[in-house]
Coordinates of C-alpha atoms in Angstrom, one line a residue:
Chain A
M17 CA -54.7 -1.3 64.2
L18 CA -58.5 -1.0 64.4
F19 CA -59.9 2.3 65.8
F20 CA -63.5 2.4 67.0
V21 CA -64.3 6.1 66.6
G22 CA -67.4 7.5 68.4
L23 CA -69.0 10.2 66.4
G24 CA -70.9 11.6 69.3
L25 CA -74.4 12.7 69.9
Y26 CA -76.0 14.3 66.8
D27 CA -74.1 15.5 63.7
E28 CA -70.7 15.4 62.0
R29 CA -69.1 18.0 64.3
D30 CA -69.7 15.9 67.5
I31 CA -66.7 13.8 66.8
S32 CA -63.7 14.7 69.0
V33 CA -60.6 16.4 67.7
K34 CA -58.7 13.2 68.5
G35 CA -61.2 11.2 66.5
L36 CA -61.1 13.5 63.6
E37 CA -57.3 13.3 63.4
I38 CA -57.5 9.5 63.5
V39 CA -60.1 9.4 60.7
R40 CA -58.1 11.8 58.6
S41 CA -54.9 9.8 58.9
A42 CA -56.4 6.3 58.7
D43 CA -55.6 4.1 55.7
V44 CA -59.3 3.0 55.3
V45 CA -62.5 4.4 56.8
Y46 CA -65.6 2.4 57.4
A47 CA -68.9 3.2 59.1
E48 CA -71.8 1.3 60.4
F49 CA -75.1 3.1 61.4
Y50 CA -77.5 0.3 62.1
T51 CA -76.7 0.0 65.8
S52 CA -76.9 3.8 66.3
R53 CA -78.1 6.6 64.0
L54 CA -76.5 10.0 63.6
M55 CA -79.7 11.9 62.9
G56 CA -78.3 15.3 62.2
T57 CA -76.0 14.5 59.3
S58 CA -75.4 12.3 56.2
I59 CA -72.6 10.3 54.8
E60 CA -71.9 13.1 52.3
R61 CA -71.5 15.6 55.1
L62 CA -69.3 13.3 57.1
E63 CA -67.1 12.7 54.0
Q64 CA -66.8 16.4 53.4
L65 CA -65.8 17.4 56.9
Y66 CA -63.4 14.4 57.3
G67 CA -62.0 14.7 53.8
R68 CA -62.2 11.0 53.4
E69 CA -64.2 8.4 51.5
I70 CA -66.3 6.3 53.8
R71 CA -67.4 2.8 53.1
M72 CA -70.7 1.8 54.8
L73 CA -70.7 -1.7 56.3
S74 CA -73.9 -3.7 56.4
R75 CA -75.1 -5.6 59.4
S76 CA -73.8 -8.9 58.0
E77 CA -70.4 -7.4 57.3
I78 CA -70.2 -6.5 61.0
E79 CA -71.9 -9.5 62.6
G80 CA -70.9 -12.2 60.1
E81 CA -67.8 -12.8 58.1
A82 CA -66.0 -9.5 58.5
E83 CA -63.4 -9.8 55.7
W84 CA -62.6 -6.0 55.9
L85 CA -61.1 -6.7 59.3
E86 CA -58.1 -8.3 57.5
H87 CA -57.0 -4.8 56.4
A88 CA -56.5 -3.9 60.1
R89 CA -53.7 -6.4 60.4
E90 CA -51.3 -4.2 58.4
R91 CA -53.0 -0.9 58.1
N92 CA -54.8 1.7 60.3
V93 CA -58.5 1.1 59.9
A94 CA -61.1 3.5 61.4
L95 CA -64.7 2.3 62.0
L96 CA -67.1 5.2 62.6
V97 CA -70.1 4.6 64.9
G98 CA -72.7 6.9 66.4
G99 CA -72.4 8.0 70.0
D100 CA -69.8 6.3 72.1
P101 CA -68.6 3.0 70.7
M102 CA -69.1 -0.3 72.6
I103 CA -72.5 0.7 74.0
S104 CA -73.7 -2.0 71.6
T105 CA -72.7 -5.6 72.2
T106 CA -72.1 -5.8 68.4
H107 CA -69.1 -3.6 68.7
L108 CA -67.8 -5.5 71.7
D109 CA -68.1 -8.8 69.9
L110 CA -66.3 -7.3 66.9
R111 CA -63.5 -5.9 69.1
L112 CA -63.0 -9.3 70.8
R113 CA -62.8 -11.0 67.4
A114 CA -60.2 -8.5 66.2
I115 CA -58.1 -9.1 69.3
E116 CA -58.4 -12.8 68.7
M117 CA -57.0 -12.2 65.2
G118 CA -54.0 -10.5 66.8
I119 CA -55.2 -7.0 65.8
D120 CA -54.6 -4.1 68.1
T121 CA -57.7 -2.1 68.9
R122 CA -58.4 1.3 70.3
V123 CA -61.6 3.1 71.3
I124 CA -62.1 6.8 70.7
H125 CA -64.9 7.9 73.0
G126 CA -67.7 10.3 72.1
S127 CA -70.6 12.1 73.7
N128 CA -73.8 10.0 73.8
I129 CA -77.3 10.1 74.9
A130 CA -76.9 8.4 78.3
S131 CA -74.4 10.9 79.6
A132 CA -76.0 13.9 77.9
V133 CA -79.5 13.3 79.5
P134 CA -78.5 14.5 83.0
G135 CA -77.1 17.7 81.5
I136 CA -80.2 18.3 79.3
T137 CA -82.7 17.7 82.1
G138 CA -80.9 18.8 85.2
L139 CA -81.5 15.4 86.7
Q140 CA -78.4 14.2 88.6
N141 CA -76.3 11.6 87.0
Y142 CA -75.8 9.4 90.0
R143 CA -79.5 9.2 90.7
F144 CA -80.3 7.2 87.6
G145 CA -81.0 3.5 88.1
R146 CA -81.0 0.9 85.4
S147 CA -82.1 2.0 82.0
A148 CA -84.5 0.1 79.6
T149 CA -85.8 0.2 76.1
V150 CA -89.5 0.5 75.1
P151 CA -89.9 -1.9 72.2
F152 CA -92.6 -1.8 69.5
P153 CA -95.4 -4.2 70.3
H154 CA -95.1 -7.4 68.3
I155 CA -97.6 -9.9 67.0
V156 CA -97.5 -13.5 68.1
R157 CA -100.1 -15.8 66.6
G158 CA -102.4 -12.9 65.8
K159 CA -102.1 -11.5 69.3
R160 CA -100.5 -8.1 70.0
I161 CA -97.8 -8.4 72.7
V162 CA -96.7 -5.3 74.7
S163 CA -93.5 -5.7 76.7
S164 CA -93.8 -5.1 80.4
T165 CA -90.0 -4.9 80.8
P166 CA -89.7 -1.0 80.7
Y167 CA -92.7 -0.5 83.0
N168 CA -91.1 -3.0 85.5
A169 CA -87.7 -1.2 85.3
V170 CA -89.4 2.1 86.0
K171 CA -91.3 0.8 89.0
D172 CA -88.3 -0.9 90.4
N173 CA -86.3 2.4 90.1
L174 CA -89.2 4.5 91.5
R175 CA -89.4 2.3 94.6
R176 CA -85.8 3.3 95.2
D177 CA -86.3 7.0 94.4
L178 CA -84.2 6.6 91.2
H179 CA -84.7 8.1 87.7
T180 CA -85.1 5.8 84.6
L181 CA -83.8 6.6 81.2
L182 CA -85.9 4.9 78.5
Y183 CA -84.6 4.4 75.0
L184 CA -87.3 4.1 72.3
D185 CA -87.2 1.4 69.8
I186 CA -85.8 1.7 66.3
Q187 CA -86.7 -0.8 63.6
D188 CA -85.4 -0.2 60.1
E189 CA -86.5 3.3 59.3
R190 CA -89.2 3.3 62.0
F191 CA -88.5 5.3 65.1
M192 CA -90.7 5.1 68.2
C193 CA -91.9 8.5 69.3
I194 CA -92.5 9.7 72.9
N195 CA -96.3 9.8 72.3
E196 CA -96.3 6.1 71.5
A197 CA -93.9 5.1 74.3
A198 CA -96.1 7.0 76.9
A199 CA -99.2 5.3 75.6
L200 CA -97.5 1.8 75.8
L201 CA -96.3 2.4 79.4
I202 CA -99.8 3.6 80.4
E203 CA -101.3 0.5 78.7
V204 CA -99.1 -1.9 80.6
A205 CA -99.7 0.0 83.9
N206 CA -103.5 -0.2 83.4
V207 CA -103.3 -4.0 82.8
S208 CA -101.3 -4.2 86.1
G209 CA -104.1 -2.3 87.9
D210 CA -101.8 0.7 88.3
G211 CA -104.3 3.3 87.0
N212 CA -102.4 6.2 88.7
F213 CA -99.3 5.7 86.6
A214 CA -100.6 7.9 83.8
S215 CA -100.4 10.9 86.1
N216 CA -96.7 10.2 86.8
L217 CA -94.2 12.9 86.0
A218 CA -92.2 12.2 82.8
V219 CA -89.7 14.1 80.6
G220 CA -89.6 13.8 76.8
I221 CA -86.4 14.7 74.9
A222 CA -86.3 14.9 71.1
R223 CA -83.2 15.5 69.0
A224 CA -80.8 15.7 71.9
G225 CA -77.6 17.7 71.1
S226 CA -79.2 19.6 68.2
E227 CA -80.0 23.3 68.1
D228 CA -83.7 22.5 67.8
M229 CA -83.8 20.0 70.6
C230 CA -87.2 19.8 72.3
I231 CA -87.6 18.9 76.0
R232 CA -90.9 18.8 77.8
A233 CA -91.9 17.6 81.3
G234 CA -95.5 16.7 82.2
T235 CA -97.6 13.8 83.2
L236 CA -97.4 10.6 81.0
S237 CA -100.9 11.4 79.8
E238 CA -99.7 14.8 78.6
L239 CA -96.7 13.5 76.9
K240 CA -99.0 11.1 75.0
T241 CA -100.2 14.0 72.9
Y242 CA -97.4 16.6 73.1
S243 CA -95.8 17.4 69.7
F244 CA -92.1 16.7 69.9
G245 CA -91.3 16.7 66.2
P246 CA -88.8 14.5 64.3
P247 CA -86.7 11.6 66.0
L248 CA -84.7 10.5 67.8
H249 CA -86.8 10.6 71.0
V250 CA -85.9 9.4 74.5
M251 CA -87.9 9.6 77.8
V252 CA -87.0 9.9 81.4
I253 CA -89.3 8.9 84.3
P254 CA -87.9 10.7 87.3
G255 CA -87.9 9.4 90.8
R256 CA -88.4 11.9 93.6
L257 CA -86.6 15.1 93.0
H258 CA -84.0 17.1 94.9
F259 CA -84.8 20.8 95.1
M260 CA -82.4 21.7 92.4
E261 CA -83.7 19.0 90.1
A262 CA -87.3 20.2 90.5
K263 CA -86.1 23.8 89.8
A264 CA -84.3 22.6 86.7
L265 CA -87.3 20.7 85.3
R266 CA -89.4 23.8 85.8
M267 CA -86.9 26.1 84.1
L268 CA -85.5 23.8 81.4
A269 CA -88.5 21.6 80.6
G270 CA -91.5 23.7 81.5
A271 CA -92.7 21.3 84.2
P272 CA -96.0 22.6 85.7
E273 CA -95.5 23.9 89.3
E274 CA -98.3 21.8 90.8
L275 CA -97.0 18.6 89.3
L276 CA -93.6 19.1 91.0
S277 CA -94.8 19.9 94.5
G278 CA -95.5 16.2 95.3
Y279 CA -92.1 15.1 93.9
E280 CA -89.6 16.9 96.0
L281 CA -87.6 14.8 98.4
Chain B
M15 CA -74.9 33.5 75.3
L16 CA -73.2 31.2 77.8
F17 CA -71.8 28.0 76.3
F18 CA -70.9 25.2 78.7
V19 CA -68.3 23.3 76.7
G20 CA -67.4 19.8 77.7
L21 CA -63.7 19.0 77.2
G22 CA -64.2 15.2 77.3
L23 CA -62.4 12.4 78.9
Y24 CA -58.7 13.0 79.2
D25 CA -56.7 15.6 77.2
E26 CA -57.0 18.7 75.1
R27 CA -58.0 16.8 72.0
D28 CA -61.1 15.1 73.5
I29 CA -63.2 18.3 72.9
S30 CA -65.6 17.9 70.0
V31 CA -65.1 19.7 66.7
K32 CA -68.3 21.7 67.6
G33 CA -66.9 22.6 71.0
L34 CA -63.6 23.7 69.4
E35 CA -65.3 26.0 66.9
I36 CA -67.3 27.6 69.7
V37 CA -64.2 28.1 71.9
R38 CA -62.3 29.6 68.9
S39 CA -65.1 32.1 68.1
A40 CA -66.1 33.0 71.6
D41 CA -65.5 36.6 72.9
V42 CA -64.3 35.4 76.3
V43 CA -63.1 31.9 77.4
Y44 CA -63.2 30.8 81.0
A45 CA -62.5 27.4 82.6
E46 CA -63.1 25.7 85.9
F47 CA -61.3 22.5 86.9
Y48 CA -62.3 22.0 90.5
T49 CA -65.4 19.9 89.8
S50 CA -63.6 17.7 87.3
R51 CA -59.9 17.4 86.3
L52 CA -58.5 16.9 82.9
M53 CA -55.5 14.8 83.8
G54 CA -53.8 14.5 80.4
T55 CA -53.2 18.2 79.7
S56 CA -52.5 21.7 81.1
I57 CA -53.9 25.1 80.6
E58 CA -51.0 26.0 78.4
R59 CA -51.7 23.1 76.0
L60 CA -55.4 23.9 76.0
E61 CA -54.6 27.5 75.1
Q62 CA -52.2 26.4 72.4
L63 CA -54.6 24.1 70.6
Y64 CA -57.6 26.4 71.0
G65 CA -55.6 29.5 70.1
R66 CA -57.2 31.4 72.9
E67 CA -56.4 32.9 76.3
I68 CA -58.2 31.0 79.1
R69 CA -59.1 32.6 82.4
M70 CA -59.3 30.1 85.2
L71 CA -62.3 30.6 87.6
S72 CA -62.0 29.8 91.3
R73 CA -64.6 27.9 93.2
S74 CA -66.0 31.1 94.7
E75 CA -66.3 32.7 91.3
I76 CA -68.5 29.8 90.2
E77 CA -70.5 29.1 93.3
G78 CA -70.6 32.6 94.8
E79 CA -70.9 36.1 93.2
A80 CA -70.3 35.3 89.5
E81 CA -69.5 38.7 88.2
W82 CA -68.0 37.3 85.0
L83 CA -71.5 36.1 84.0
E84 CA -72.5 39.7 83.2
H85 CA -70.3 39.4 80.1
A86 CA -72.6 36.7 78.7
R87 CA -75.5 39.2 78.5
E88 CA -74.0 40.9 75.4
R89 CA -71.2 38.6 74.3
N90 CA -70.5 34.9 73.6
V91 CA -68.8 33.4 76.7
A92 CA -67.5 29.8 76.7
L93 CA -67.0 28.0 80.0
L94 CA -64.7 25.0 79.7
V95 CA -65.3 22.0 82.0
G96 CA -63.8 18.5 82.1
G97 CA -65.9 15.6 80.8
D98 CA -69.6 16.3 80.0
P99 CA -71.0 19.5 81.6
M100 CA -73.8 19.4 84.1
I101 CA -72.8 16.1 85.6
S102 CA -72.0 18.4 88.6
T103 CA -74.8 20.2 90.4
T104 CA -72.5 23.2 90.4
H105 CA -72.9 23.7 86.7
L106 CA -76.6 23.2 86.8
D107 CA -76.9 25.8 89.5
L108 CA -74.8 28.2 87.5
R109 CA -76.9 27.5 84.4
L110 CA -80.2 28.2 86.2
R111 CA -78.8 31.4 87.6
A112 CA -77.8 32.5 84.1
I113 CA -81.2 31.8 82.8
E114 CA -82.7 33.8 85.6
M115 CA -80.5 36.7 84.5
G116 CA -82.0 36.4 81.0
I117 CA -78.9 34.8 79.5
D118 CA -79.3 32.2 76.8
T119 CA -77.3 29.0 77.6
R120 CA -76.2 26.1 75.5
V121 CA -74.5 22.8 76.5
I122 CA -71.8 21.2 74.2
H123 CA -71.6 17.6 75.3
G124 CA -68.4 15.6 75.7
S125 CA -67.2 12.1 76.3
N126 CA -67.0 11.2 80.0
I127 CA -66.1 8.5 82.3
A128 CA -69.6 7.2 83.0
S129 CA -70.3 6.5 79.3
A130 CA -66.7 5.4 78.6
V131 CA -66.6 2.6 81.2
P132 CA -68.9 0.2 79.5
G133 CA -66.7 0.5 76.3
I134 CA -63.5 0.1 78.3
T135 CA -64.6 -2.9 80.3
G136 CA -67.0 -4.6 77.9
L137 CA -69.7 -4.5 80.7
Q138 CA -73.0 -3.6 79.1
N139 CA -74.2 -0.1 79.6
Y140 CA -77.8 -0.9 80.5
R141 CA -76.7 -3.4 83.2
F142 CA -75.2 -0.6 85.5
G143 CA -77.3 0.3 88.5
R144 CA -76.8 3.5 90.6
S145 CA -73.3 4.7 90.9
A146 CA -71.6 5.9 94.0
T147 CA -68.4 7.7 95.2
V148 CA -65.9 6.2 97.7
P149 CA -64.9 9.2 99.9
F150 CA -61.8 9.5 102.0
P151 CA -62.3 8.6 105.6
H152 CA -62.8 11.7 107.8
I153 CA -62.1 12.3 111.5
V154 CA -64.9 13.3 113.8
R155 CA -63.9 14.0 117.4
G156 CA -60.7 12.0 117.0
K157 CA -62.6 9.0 115.5
R158 CA -62.0 7.8 112.0
I159 CA -65.2 7.5 110.0
V160 CA -65.4 5.3 106.9
S161 CA -68.5 5.8 104.8
S162 CA -70.7 2.7 104.2
T163 CA -72.6 4.4 101.4
P164 CA -70.6 2.9 98.5
Y165 CA -70.6 -0.6 100.0
N166 CA -74.4 -0.4 100.4
A167 CA -74.8 0.8 96.8
V168 CA -72.7 -2.1 95.6
K169 CA -74.7 -4.7 97.6
D170 CA -78.0 -3.2 96.5
N171 CA -76.9 -3.5 92.8
L172 CA -75.4 -7.0 93.3
R173 CA -78.7 -8.2 94.7
R174 CA -80.3 -7.2 91.4
D175 CA -77.5 -8.5 89.2
L176 CA -76.3 -5.0 88.3
H177 CA -72.9 -3.5 87.9
T178 CA -71.7 -0.6 90.1
L179 CA -69.4 2.2 88.9
L180 CA -67.5 3.7 91.8
Y181 CA -65.9 7.1 91.5
L182 CA -63.0 7.7 93.8
D183 CA -62.7 10.8 96.0
I184 CA -60.7 13.8 95.0
Q185 CA -59.8 16.4 97.6
D186 CA -57.6 19.3 96.6
E187 CA -54.5 17.6 95.0
R188 CA -55.2 14.3 96.7
F189 CA -56.6 11.5 94.4
M190 CA -57.9 8.3 95.9
C191 CA -56.4 5.3 94.3
I192 CA -58.0 1.9 93.6
N193 CA -55.8 0.2 96.3
E194 CA -57.2 2.4 99.0
A195 CA -60.8 2.2 97.7
A196 CA -60.6 -1.6 97.6
A197 CA -59.2 -1.6 101.2
L198 CA -62.0 0.8 102.4
L199 CA -64.8 -1.4 100.9
I200 CA -63.3 -4.5 102.4
E201 CA -63.1 -2.7 105.8
V202 CA -66.7 -1.8 105.7
A203 CA -67.7 -5.2 104.6
N204 CA -65.8 -6.9 107.4
V205 CA -67.5 -4.6 110.0
S206 CA -70.8 -5.6 108.5
G207 CA -69.9 -9.3 108.9
D208 CA -69.5 -9.8 105.2
G209 CA -66.1 -11.4 105.2
N210 CA -66.5 -12.9 101.7
F211 CA -66.7 -9.5 100.1
A212 CA -62.9 -9.3 99.7
S213 CA -63.1 -12.2 97.2
N214 CA -65.7 -10.4 95.0
L215 CA -64.8 -9.7 91.4
A216 CA -63.8 -6.0 90.8
V217 CA -62.3 -4.0 87.9
G218 CA -59.9 -1.1 88.3
I219 CA -59.4 1.5 85.6
A220 CA -56.7 4.1 85.7
R221 CA -56.3 7.0 83.2
A222 CA -59.3 6.2 81.1
G223 CA -59.1 7.5 77.6
S224 CA -55.3 7.9 77.6
E225 CA -52.9 5.8 75.6
D226 CA -51.4 4.3 78.8
M227 CA -54.7 3.4 80.3
C228 CA -54.5 0.5 82.8
I229 CA -57.4 -1.9 83.3
R230 CA -57.3 -4.9 85.6
A231 CA -59.9 -7.3 86.9
G232 CA -59.4 -9.5 90.0
T233 CA -60.7 -10.0 93.5
L234 CA -61.0 -6.9 95.7
S235 CA -58.1 -8.3 97.7
E236 CA -56.0 -8.5 94.6
L237 CA -56.9 -4.9 93.5
K238 CA -55.8 -3.7 97.0
T239 CA -52.2 -4.2 96.0
Y240 CA -52.1 -4.1 92.2
S241 CA -50.1 -1.2 90.8
F242 CA -52.2 1.0 88.6
G243 CA -50.0 4.0 88.3
P244 CA -51.0 7.7 88.3
P245 CA -54.6 9.0 88.7
L246 CA -57.5 9.3 87.9
H247 CA -58.8 5.9 89.0
V248 CA -62.3 4.5 89.0
M249 CA -63.6 1.0 89.9
V250 CA -66.4 -1.2 88.8
I251 CA -67.9 -4.0 90.9
P252 CA -69.7 -6.2 88.4
G253 CA -72.9 -8.1 89.0
R254 CA -73.3 -11.5 87.4
L255 CA -71.9 -11.5 83.9
H256 CA -73.4 -12.3 80.5
F257 CA -71.2 -14.7 78.5
M258 CA -69.8 -11.8 76.3
E259 CA -69.1 -9.7 79.4
A260 CA -67.1 -12.5 81.0
K261 CA -65.1 -13.0 77.8
A262 CA -64.5 -9.2 77.6
L263 CA -63.1 -9.1 81.1
R264 CA -60.9 -12.0 80.4
M265 CA -59.5 -10.5 77.2
L266 CA -59.5 -6.8 78.0
A267 CA -58.8 -6.8 81.7
G268 CA -56.9 -10.0 82.4
A269 CA -59.6 -11.5 84.6
P270 CA -58.5 -14.9 85.9
E271 CA -60.5 -17.8 84.3
E272 CA -61.4 -19.4 87.7
L273 CA -62.7 -16.2 89.1
L274 CA -65.2 -15.7 86.3
S275 CA -66.7 -19.2 86.3
G276 CA -68.9 -18.5 89.2
Y277 CA -70.0 -15.2 87.7
E278 CA -71.7 -16.0 84.5
L279 CA -75.4 -15.7 84.4

C-alpha cells in the first residue's frame, strides 16, 4: 500500500493525527519536497516528531524510474508531501503509475494554502475564480520575457467580480516575493495600456499558517515596497467586496478605509 | 485567546497535531456543527480522543449574543469546527466580533472538501472556476422553485474550460444526494432548452476522506441513478480534460472510455 500523506500548511505539527499514525506505523517513510516546501520545519524535526527515519526522494526518483515503489507491493510505504497531496500533477502521475503496478494507494489530506487563504483574509471561498502562478521572467535570445498569464487571469476574474489567488514562483532555492510579483503585474498592465491597474486593491500573505504570518492589504503599488519578510509569499487580487469581506480586510489586513469604499458590492 | 480549530475532512483523527495540542491545553472547549458536519464521528468520540469535555454551541449562541466569548478575554478558548474554519461567513463574523472585543484570535487550519477534491478526482486544482451550491427546491405560494444558480455557474465555467465543484444542500438532518442534484441540474437545463446537458460528464463523490469513499464518473443521467450510499455528497462537472485528468477519471472514478474521448483538450 502506498500512502500519500499531506503534511499541511507550514510545520511538522500541521500533519493530521491520522497521517501521523500512518507515518509511525509505516514500514518505510519517504518524502519529497521539490513540488511543495514546508518552510517552518526541517527533516530533522520531522524525524523527531514522527519517530521515524525519512528518506528524501529526488525529482528523478519521483518522475523517472521510481524503484522505491516496488516496496509498496508488499509493505506499507508512506510518501510525505507538503500541503495536501495531489495538488501537483507529479503526485497524480505517480499515483496512477502505482495503480497500474497493482499497488493500492490512499491519500491522507492536509491543510494547504488554497483552502487557508479565505480564512486568513476573510475573502469568501466560493468567490474565488481560477488561480494562477506569477513566474519569474525568463530570457529568450537575450530578451526578457514577462508572462502575461497571471495578469490575464486576474482581469478575467475581476470582470466577473471574482477574487484571484496568485501563487508566486519557486525555482530551486529562489522564492518570488510579493514585491516582485506586484512589480511584474504592474509592468504587464502598463504594457497593455492599463495604467490604473497599479492602484488596484491587493492582499499579500507571507508565511501562512505560522505564528509570525504577515498579511497586508493595499494598492499593488504599495505592496511593491511593503516589507513582508521571509517566504513563502502568496497574493490575492480581490474582486468587488461584500460588506463583511471589506470589514475583514480592514480588521485583519489593515486595508485603508478610502481604498475599500469603491470596492464594496 | 480564541482559537478556531479546524477538525478537517471526515472524522476525529483529521485534526492536525497542532490543533490537537491546542484543544488538549485549552481552558474551555466549544464546538459548533451546524455550518459544517463531521460525518465520520460523534461528540463522544471527539471527547475521547481529545480527552476533553466539549460543549456544543447552538446557532443562536454563535450568531446571536455570544456570552461564552467573554471567557476568551482571560482564558484560552478553543472552538472546534468541521473542515477548515472561516469557510463560513458565520465564523468570520464571530472572529471580527471577538477582535472588536479586544480578544486575540488564531486560526488552526484543517483539510477540507474544496482542497481534497482535486486529489480525489485527479482534476487539477488550478483549473477549477467558481464553485456553487445546489439548494433544495423551495415552495413559494404553492409553486416549486428550482434555483438556476448552480446550472449557470457550471455553464459559465464550461465556456472557459474550467471545472465546477458543486456543494449539495444540507437542511437540518436532510442531506441532498448526488442523484437529486443531477436531476435538478438536468431539470433546469431542460427548461433552458439545453437538452444535451444530461449527457455531460460529471463526477460524484460520497464520504470524501473516509475509507469507504465512493467516487464515480459518468453522464449526469447516469449519476441520477447510481447508488453512492450515505452522505455527505459533492459533485464535480469537469470542463475539458488534460490527458492526465482523463486518465485519472478513468482509473480513479471508472469513467467510461467513450465518454472521455470528446473531453480531452
